[in-house]
Coordinates of C-alpha atoms in Angstrom, one line a residue:
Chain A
X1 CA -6.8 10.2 2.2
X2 CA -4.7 9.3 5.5
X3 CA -1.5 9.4 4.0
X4 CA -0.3 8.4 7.9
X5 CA -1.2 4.7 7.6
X6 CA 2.2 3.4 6.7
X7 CA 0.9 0.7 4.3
X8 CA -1.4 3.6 2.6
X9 CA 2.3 5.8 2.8
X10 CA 3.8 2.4 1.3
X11 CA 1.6 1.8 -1.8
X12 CA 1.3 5.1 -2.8
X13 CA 4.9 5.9 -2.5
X14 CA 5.5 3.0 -5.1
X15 CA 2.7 3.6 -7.2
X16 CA 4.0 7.3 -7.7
X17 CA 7.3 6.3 -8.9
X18 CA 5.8 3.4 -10.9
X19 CA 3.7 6.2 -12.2
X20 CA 0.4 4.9 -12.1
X21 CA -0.7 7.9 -9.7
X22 CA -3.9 9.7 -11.8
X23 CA -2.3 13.8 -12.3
X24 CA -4.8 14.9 -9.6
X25 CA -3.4 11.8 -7.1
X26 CA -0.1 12.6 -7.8
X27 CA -0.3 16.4 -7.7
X28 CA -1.4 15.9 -4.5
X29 CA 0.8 13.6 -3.6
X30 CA 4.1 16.2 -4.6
X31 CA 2.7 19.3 -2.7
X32 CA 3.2 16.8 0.6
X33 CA 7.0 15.5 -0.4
X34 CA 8.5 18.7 0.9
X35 CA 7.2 18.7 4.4
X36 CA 7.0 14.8 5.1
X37 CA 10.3 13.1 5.7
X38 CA 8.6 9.6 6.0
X39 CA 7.1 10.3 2.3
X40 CA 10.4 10.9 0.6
X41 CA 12.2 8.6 2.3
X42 CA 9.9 6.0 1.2
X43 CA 9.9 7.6 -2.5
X44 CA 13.4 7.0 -2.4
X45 CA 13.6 3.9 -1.3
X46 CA 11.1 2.9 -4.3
X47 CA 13.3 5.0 -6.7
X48 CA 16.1 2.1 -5.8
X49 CA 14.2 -0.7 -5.7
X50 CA 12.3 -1.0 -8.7
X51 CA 15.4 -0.4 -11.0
X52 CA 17.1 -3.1 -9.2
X53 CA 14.4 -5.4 -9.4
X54 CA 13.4 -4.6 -13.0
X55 CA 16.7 -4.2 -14.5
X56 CA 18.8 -1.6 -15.5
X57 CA 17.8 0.8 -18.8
X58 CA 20.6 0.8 -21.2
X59 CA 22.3 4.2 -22.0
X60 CA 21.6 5.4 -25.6
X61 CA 23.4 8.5 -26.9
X62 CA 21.1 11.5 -27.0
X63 CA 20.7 13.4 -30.3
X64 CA 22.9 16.3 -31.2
X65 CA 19.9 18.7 -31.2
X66 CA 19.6 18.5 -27.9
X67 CA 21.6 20.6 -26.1
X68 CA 22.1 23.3 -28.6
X69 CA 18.2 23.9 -27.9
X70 CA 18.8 24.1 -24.2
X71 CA 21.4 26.1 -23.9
X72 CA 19.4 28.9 -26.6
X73 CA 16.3 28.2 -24.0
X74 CA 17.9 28.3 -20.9
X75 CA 20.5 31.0 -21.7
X76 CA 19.4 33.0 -24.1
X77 CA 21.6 36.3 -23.2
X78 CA 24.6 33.8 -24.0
X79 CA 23.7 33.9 -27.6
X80 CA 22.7 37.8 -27.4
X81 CA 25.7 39.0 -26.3
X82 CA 27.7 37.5 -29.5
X83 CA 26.8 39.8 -32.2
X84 CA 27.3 42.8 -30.4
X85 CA 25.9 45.3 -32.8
X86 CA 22.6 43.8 -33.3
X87 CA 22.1 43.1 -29.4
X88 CA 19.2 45.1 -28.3
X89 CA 20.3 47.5 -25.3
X90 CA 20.6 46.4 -21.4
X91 CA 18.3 47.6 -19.0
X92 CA 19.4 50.7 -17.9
X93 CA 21.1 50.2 -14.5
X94 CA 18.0 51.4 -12.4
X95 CA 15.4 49.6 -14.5
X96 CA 17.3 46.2 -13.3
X97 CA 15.8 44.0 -10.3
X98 CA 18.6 42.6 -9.5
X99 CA 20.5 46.2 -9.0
X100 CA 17.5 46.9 -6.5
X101 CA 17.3 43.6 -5.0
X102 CA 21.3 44.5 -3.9
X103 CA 20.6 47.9 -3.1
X104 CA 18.2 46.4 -0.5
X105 CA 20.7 43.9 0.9
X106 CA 23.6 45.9 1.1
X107 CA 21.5 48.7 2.9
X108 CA 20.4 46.2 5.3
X109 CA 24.7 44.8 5.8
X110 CA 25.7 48.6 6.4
X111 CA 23.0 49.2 8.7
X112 CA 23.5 46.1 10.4
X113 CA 27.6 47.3 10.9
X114 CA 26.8 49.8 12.2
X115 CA 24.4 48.7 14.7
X116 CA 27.1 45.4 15.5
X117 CA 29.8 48.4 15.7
X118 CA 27.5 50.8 18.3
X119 CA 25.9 47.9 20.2
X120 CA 29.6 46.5 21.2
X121 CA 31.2 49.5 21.3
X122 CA 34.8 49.7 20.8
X123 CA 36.1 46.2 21.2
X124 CA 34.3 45.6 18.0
X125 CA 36.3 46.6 15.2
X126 CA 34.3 48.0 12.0
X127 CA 34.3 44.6 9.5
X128 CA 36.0 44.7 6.4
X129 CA 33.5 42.4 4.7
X130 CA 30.0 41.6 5.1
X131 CA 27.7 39.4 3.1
X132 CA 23.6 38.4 2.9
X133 CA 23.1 35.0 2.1
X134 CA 19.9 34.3 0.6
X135 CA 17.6 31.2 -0.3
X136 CA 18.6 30.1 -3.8
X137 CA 15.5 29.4 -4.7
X138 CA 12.9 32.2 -3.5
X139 CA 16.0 34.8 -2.9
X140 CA 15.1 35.7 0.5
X141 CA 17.6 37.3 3.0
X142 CA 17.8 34.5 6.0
X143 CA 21.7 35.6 7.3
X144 CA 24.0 38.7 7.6
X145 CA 27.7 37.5 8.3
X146 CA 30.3 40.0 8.4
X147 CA 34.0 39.4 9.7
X148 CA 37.1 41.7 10.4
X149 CA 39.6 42.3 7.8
X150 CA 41.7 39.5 9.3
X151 CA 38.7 37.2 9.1
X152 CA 39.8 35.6 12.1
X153 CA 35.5 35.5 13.1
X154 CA 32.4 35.4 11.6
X155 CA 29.7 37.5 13.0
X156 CA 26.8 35.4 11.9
X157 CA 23.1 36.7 12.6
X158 CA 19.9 34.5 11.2
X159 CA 17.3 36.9 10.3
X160 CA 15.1 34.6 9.1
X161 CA 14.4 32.0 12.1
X162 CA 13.3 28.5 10.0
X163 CA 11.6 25.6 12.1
X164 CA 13.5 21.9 12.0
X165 CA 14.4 18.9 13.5
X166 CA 17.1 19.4 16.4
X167 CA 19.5 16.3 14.2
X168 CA 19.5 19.1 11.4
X169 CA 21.7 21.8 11.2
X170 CA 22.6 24.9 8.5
X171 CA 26.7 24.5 7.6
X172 CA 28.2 27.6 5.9
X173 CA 30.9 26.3 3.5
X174 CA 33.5 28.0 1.5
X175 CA 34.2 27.2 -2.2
X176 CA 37.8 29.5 -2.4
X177 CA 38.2 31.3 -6.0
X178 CA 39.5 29.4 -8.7
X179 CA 38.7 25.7 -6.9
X180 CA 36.1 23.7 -6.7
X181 CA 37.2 22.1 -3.1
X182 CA 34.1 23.3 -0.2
X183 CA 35.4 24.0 2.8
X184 CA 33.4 23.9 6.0
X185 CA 33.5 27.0 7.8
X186 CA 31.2 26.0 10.6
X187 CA 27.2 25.8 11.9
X188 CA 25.1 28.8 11.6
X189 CA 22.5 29.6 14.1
X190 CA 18.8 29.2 12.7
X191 CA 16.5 30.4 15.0
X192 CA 16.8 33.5 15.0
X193 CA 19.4 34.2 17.4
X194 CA 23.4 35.9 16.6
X195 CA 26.5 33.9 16.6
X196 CA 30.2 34.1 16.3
X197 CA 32.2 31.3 14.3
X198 CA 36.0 31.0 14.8
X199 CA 38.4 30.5 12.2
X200 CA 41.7 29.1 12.5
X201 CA 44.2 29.9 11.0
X202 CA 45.0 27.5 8.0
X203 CA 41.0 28.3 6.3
X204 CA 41.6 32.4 7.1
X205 CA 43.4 32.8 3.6
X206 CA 40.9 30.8 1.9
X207 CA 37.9 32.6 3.3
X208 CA 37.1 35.2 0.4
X209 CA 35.2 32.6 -1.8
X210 CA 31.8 31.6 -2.4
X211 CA 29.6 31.4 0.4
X212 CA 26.7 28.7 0.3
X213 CA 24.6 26.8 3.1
X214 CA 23.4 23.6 3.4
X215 CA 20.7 21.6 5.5
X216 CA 21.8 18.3 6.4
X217 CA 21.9 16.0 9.2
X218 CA 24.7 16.8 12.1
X219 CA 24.2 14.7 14.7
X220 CA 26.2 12.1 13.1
X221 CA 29.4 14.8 13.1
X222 CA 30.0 17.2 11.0
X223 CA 30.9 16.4 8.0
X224 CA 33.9 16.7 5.9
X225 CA 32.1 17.7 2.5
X226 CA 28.7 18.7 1.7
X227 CA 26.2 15.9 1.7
X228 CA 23.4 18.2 0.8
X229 CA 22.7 20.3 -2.3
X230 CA 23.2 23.8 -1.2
X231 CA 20.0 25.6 -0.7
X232 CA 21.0 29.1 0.2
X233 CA 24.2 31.2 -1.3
X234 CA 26.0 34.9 -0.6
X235 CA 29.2 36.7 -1.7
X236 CA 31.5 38.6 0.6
X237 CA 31.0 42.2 0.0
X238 CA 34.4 44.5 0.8
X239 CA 32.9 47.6 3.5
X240 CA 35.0 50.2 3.7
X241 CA 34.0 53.2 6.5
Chain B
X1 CA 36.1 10.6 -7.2
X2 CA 33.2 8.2 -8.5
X3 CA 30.8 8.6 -10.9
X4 CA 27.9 9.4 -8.3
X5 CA 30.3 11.7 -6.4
X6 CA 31.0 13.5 -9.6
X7 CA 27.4 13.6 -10.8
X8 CA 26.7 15.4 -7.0
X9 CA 29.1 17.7 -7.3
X10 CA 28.3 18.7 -10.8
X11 CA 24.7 19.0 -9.3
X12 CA 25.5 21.2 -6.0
X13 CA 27.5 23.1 -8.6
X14 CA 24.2 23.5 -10.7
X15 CA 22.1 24.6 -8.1
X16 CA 24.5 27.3 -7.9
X17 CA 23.8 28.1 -11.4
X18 CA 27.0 27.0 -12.6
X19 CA 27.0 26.7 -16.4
X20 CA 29.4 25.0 -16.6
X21 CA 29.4 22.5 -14.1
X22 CA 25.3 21.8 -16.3
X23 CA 27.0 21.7 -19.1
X24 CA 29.5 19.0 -17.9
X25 CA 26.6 17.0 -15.8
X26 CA 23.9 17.4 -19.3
X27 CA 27.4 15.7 -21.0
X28 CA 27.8 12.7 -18.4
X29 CA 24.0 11.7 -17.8
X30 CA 22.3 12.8 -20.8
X31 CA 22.9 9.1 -22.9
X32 CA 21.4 7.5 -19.5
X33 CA 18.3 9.7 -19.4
X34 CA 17.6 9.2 -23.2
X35 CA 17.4 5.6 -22.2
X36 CA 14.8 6.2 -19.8
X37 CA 13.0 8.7 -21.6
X38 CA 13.0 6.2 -24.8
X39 CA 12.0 3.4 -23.6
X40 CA 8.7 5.0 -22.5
X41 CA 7.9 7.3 -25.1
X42 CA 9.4 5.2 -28.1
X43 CA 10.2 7.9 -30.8
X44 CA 13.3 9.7 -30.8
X45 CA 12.0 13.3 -31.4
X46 CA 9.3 13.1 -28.6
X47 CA 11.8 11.5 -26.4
X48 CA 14.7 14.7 -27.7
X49 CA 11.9 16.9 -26.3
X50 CA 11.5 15.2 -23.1
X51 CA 14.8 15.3 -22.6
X52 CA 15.3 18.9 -23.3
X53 CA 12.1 19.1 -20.6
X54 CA 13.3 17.1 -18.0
X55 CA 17.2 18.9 -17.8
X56 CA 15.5 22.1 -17.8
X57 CA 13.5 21.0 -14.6
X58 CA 17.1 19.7 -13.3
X59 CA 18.6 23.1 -14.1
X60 CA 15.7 24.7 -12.0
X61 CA 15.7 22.1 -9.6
X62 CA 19.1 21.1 -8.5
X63 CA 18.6 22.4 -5.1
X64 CA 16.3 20.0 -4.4
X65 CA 19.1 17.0 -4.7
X66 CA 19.4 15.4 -1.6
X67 CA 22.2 12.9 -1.8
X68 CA 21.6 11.3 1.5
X69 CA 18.1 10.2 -0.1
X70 CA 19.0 9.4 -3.7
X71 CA 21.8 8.6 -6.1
X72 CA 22.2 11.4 -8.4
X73 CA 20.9 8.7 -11.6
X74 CA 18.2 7.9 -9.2
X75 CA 17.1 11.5 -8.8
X76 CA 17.2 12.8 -12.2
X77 CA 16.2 9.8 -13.8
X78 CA 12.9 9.6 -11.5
X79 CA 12.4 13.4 -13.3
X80 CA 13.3 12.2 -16.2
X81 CA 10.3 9.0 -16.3
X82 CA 7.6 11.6 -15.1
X83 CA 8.4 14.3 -17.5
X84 CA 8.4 11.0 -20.3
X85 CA 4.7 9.6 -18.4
X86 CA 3.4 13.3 -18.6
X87 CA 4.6 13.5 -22.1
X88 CA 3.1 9.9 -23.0
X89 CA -0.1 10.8 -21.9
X90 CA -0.6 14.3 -23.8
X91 CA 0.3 12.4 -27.0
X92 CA -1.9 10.0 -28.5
X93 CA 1.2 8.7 -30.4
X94 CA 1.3 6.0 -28.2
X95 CA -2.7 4.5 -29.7
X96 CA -0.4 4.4 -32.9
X97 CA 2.8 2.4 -32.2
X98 CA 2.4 -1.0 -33.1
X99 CA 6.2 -2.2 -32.7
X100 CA 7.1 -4.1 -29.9
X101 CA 10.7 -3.2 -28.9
X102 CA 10.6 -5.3 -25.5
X103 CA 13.1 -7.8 -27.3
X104 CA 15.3 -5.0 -28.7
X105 CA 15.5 -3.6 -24.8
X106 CA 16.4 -6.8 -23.3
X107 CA 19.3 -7.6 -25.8
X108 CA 20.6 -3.9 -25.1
X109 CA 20.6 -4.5 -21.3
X110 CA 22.5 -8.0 -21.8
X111 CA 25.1 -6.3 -23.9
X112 CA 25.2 -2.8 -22.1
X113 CA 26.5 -4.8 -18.7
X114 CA 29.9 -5.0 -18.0
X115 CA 31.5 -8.3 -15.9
X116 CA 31.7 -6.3 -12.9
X117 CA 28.1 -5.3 -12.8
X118 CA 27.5 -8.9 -13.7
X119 CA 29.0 -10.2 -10.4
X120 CA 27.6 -7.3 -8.6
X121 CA 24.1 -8.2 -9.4
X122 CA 24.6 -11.9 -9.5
X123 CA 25.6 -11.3 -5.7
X124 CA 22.3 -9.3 -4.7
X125 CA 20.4 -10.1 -8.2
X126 CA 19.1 -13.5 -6.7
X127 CA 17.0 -12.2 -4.2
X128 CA 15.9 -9.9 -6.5
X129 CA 14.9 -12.1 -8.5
X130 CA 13.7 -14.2 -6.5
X131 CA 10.8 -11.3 -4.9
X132 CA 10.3 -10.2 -8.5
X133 CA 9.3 -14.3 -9.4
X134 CA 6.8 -14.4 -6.3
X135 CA 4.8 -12.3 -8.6
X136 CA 2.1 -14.0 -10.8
X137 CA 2.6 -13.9 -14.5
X138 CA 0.3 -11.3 -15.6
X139 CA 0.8 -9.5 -11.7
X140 CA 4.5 -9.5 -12.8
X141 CA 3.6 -8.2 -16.8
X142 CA 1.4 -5.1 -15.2
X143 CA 4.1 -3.9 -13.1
X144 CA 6.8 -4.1 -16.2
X145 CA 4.5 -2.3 -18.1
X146 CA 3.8 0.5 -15.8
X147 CA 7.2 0.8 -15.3
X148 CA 9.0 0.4 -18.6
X149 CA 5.5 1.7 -21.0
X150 CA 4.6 3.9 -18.4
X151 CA 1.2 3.1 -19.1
X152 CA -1.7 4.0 -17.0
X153 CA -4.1 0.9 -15.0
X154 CA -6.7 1.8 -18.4
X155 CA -3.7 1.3 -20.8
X156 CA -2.5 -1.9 -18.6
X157 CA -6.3 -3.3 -18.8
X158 CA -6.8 -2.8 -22.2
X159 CA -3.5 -4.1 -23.1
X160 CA -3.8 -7.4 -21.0
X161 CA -7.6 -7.6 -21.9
X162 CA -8.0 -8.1 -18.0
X163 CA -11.1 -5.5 -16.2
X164 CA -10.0 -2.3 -14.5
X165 CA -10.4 -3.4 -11.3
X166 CA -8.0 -6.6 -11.4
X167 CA -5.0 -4.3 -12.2
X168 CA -5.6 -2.1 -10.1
X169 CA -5.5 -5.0 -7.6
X170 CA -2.8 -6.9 -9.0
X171 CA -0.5 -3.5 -8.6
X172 CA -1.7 -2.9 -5.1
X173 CA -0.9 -6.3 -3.9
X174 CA 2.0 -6.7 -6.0
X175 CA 3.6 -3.7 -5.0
X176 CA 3.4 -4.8 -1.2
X177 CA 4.4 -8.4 -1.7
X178 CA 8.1 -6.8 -3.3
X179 CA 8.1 -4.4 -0.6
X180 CA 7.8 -7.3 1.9
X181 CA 9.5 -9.6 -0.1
X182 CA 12.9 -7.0 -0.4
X183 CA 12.8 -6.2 3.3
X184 CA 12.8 -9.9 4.3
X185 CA 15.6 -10.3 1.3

């Protein structure tokens, strides 16, 4: 089907969030949304419309049930970890994915250090933090950031180069401990190549948060709060040599 | 902050796997969603399971938001009519309802808008309305049906006692007239 001809594009945009797309038709029709921009801006623009010209669906309290059985199904360990005593035993440490999968990033932020620290010689002062931020979603390692103790810089280095649209651009935000404010630290570099992000002086104390990345459009100016869902996450990690 | 601003943060907050900020957004959206899902799948344990479905998909899926794209509402409410369709369609519950709760819907929507949404829609409502009337009768029933029922062009036919093909072609054409019709508005 030439899903380029934009009436084609149009009609089976609509018909996909009427729902009258066959499974097959709108199977197909899903695997293209996340690599064609024209698709899901006409999904979305569909997604508006029809509600607004079919009226709106009244709200009507969900049952009681409901959420009880999602948190058990979602987060199970939650209810585990209550009755201590009957709680079957924790992986041992070694046994854990996750303990590997950090073993292999923070191997990779040391060695990194230390090829930042040889490769610039003295004026480069060993970091006192480091971090890998990874996709959320498939957990792969795309950036190593590592900054003095002072954090007055960022040492940014995409290790992961991605292909986009020049209007796009990856912003690394800070969410400080304790708040739920995002603050924008600055653009990181996506094609592969190292860069250093200034800090001034006012967002230095706030630096030792939650680090997470979004894609979104910056040609417009950056912008003063996320726009985007964040796709890609790290933590600072302290490195002491 | 508004409603959508909160429902976007709770949902970049989510995609961080952020219990709590789930918790909080499954709180403020879920009475909407059960709307949705209701209206499509018209008995309240099926539509308690679709619901559990479709905030498990948002749990999984909040990176995905894109807020320059959608309205949080939008967005979880478009997951929120598949997971129902998909669900519809398993089930042949659907073959077995006889009520007709069109009327029921259509009181709730009266009484379930406030003044202010009144004047808002009055204000853009007209030309709404007004693309939404340059459908035919039964043109305008099909797309109600698919949207409301979620029913298929076979469950649309059969229900309007109109062949296949005609639906199918009252959709198409129907579709592109309100798409015409809305950017002209």
């Amino acid at each position: 089907m030439n899903y380029r001809d934009p009436e084609l594009r149009e009609l089976l945009s609509a018909q996909y969030v009427l729902g009258t797309l066959k499974p097959r038709a709108r199977r197909r029709f899903e695997s293209l949304l996340p690599g064609r921009a024209d698709l899901r801006r006409s999904v979305a623009g569909w997604e508006r419309r029809l509600p607004e010209l079919l009226g709106p669906t009244p709200a009507i309290e969900a049952p009681d049930s409901v959420w009880p059985k999602l948190r058990t199904r979602l987060f199970p360990e939650t209810l585990a970890a209550a009755p201590a005593t009957t709680a079957s035993p924790a992986p041992g440490l070694l046994a854990r994915l996750s303990f590997w999968r950090g073993w292999a990033a923070m191997a990779s932020v040391v060695a990194f250090v230390f090829a930042l620290a040889l490769g610039l010689g003295k004026q480069t002062a060993i970091p006192g933090y480091a971090s890998v931020v990874t996709s959320m979603q498939s957990h792969e390692p795309m950036w190593m950031l590592s900054a003095a103790p002072e954090m007055d810089r960022i040492y940014v280095k995409s290790i992961q180069p991605m292909v986009m649209s020049p209007d796009i651009g990856c912003l690394l935000w800070i969410r400080p401990e304790g708040s739920e404010r995002m603050i924008l630290v600055g653009e990181l570099p996506w094609r592969g190549e190292e860069a250093t992000l200034k800090i001034d002086k006012a967002t230095r104390a706030q630096l030792k948060g939650q680090l997470v990345v979004t894609v979104e459009r910056v040609d417009r100016g950056m912008p003063d709060k996320p726009t985007a869902a964040p796709k890609f996450a790290g933590s600072w990690m302290p490195i002491r040599i | 902050m508004s409603v959508p601003e909160v429902l976007e943060d709770l949902l970049a907050r989510t995609a961080l796997a952020d219990r709590h900020a789930f918790e909080k957004l499954y709180r403020l959206s879920s009475a909407q969603l059960f709307g949705i899902v209701l209206r499509i799948v018209r008995d309240r344990d099926l539509a308690a399971d679709v619901l559990q479905e479709t905030y498990v998909k948002i749990w999984h899926r909040a990176g995905d938001f894109r807020a320059d794209l959608a309205q949080p509402l939008t967005w979880m409410g478009s997951i929120a009519r598949h997971q129902a369709i998909d669900t519809l369609r398993r089930s042949a519950r659907r073959l077995s309802t006889a009520e007709d709760i069109d009327e029921h819907y259509e009181l709730a929507d009266e009484a379930a808008e406030s003044p202010a949404d009144a004047v808002d829609r009055g204000l853009q409502g007209a030309a709404l309305h007004r693309c939404l009337g340059e459908l035919q009768g039964l043109q305008q029933r099909a797309v109600q049906l698919a949207w409301f029922r979620g029913l298929t062009h076979e469950d649309i036919a059969a229900r309007l006692d109109t062949p296949l093909g005609t639906v199918k072609s009252w959709l198409r054409r129907g579709l592109l007239r309100l798409k015409t019709c809305l950017e002209g508005a």
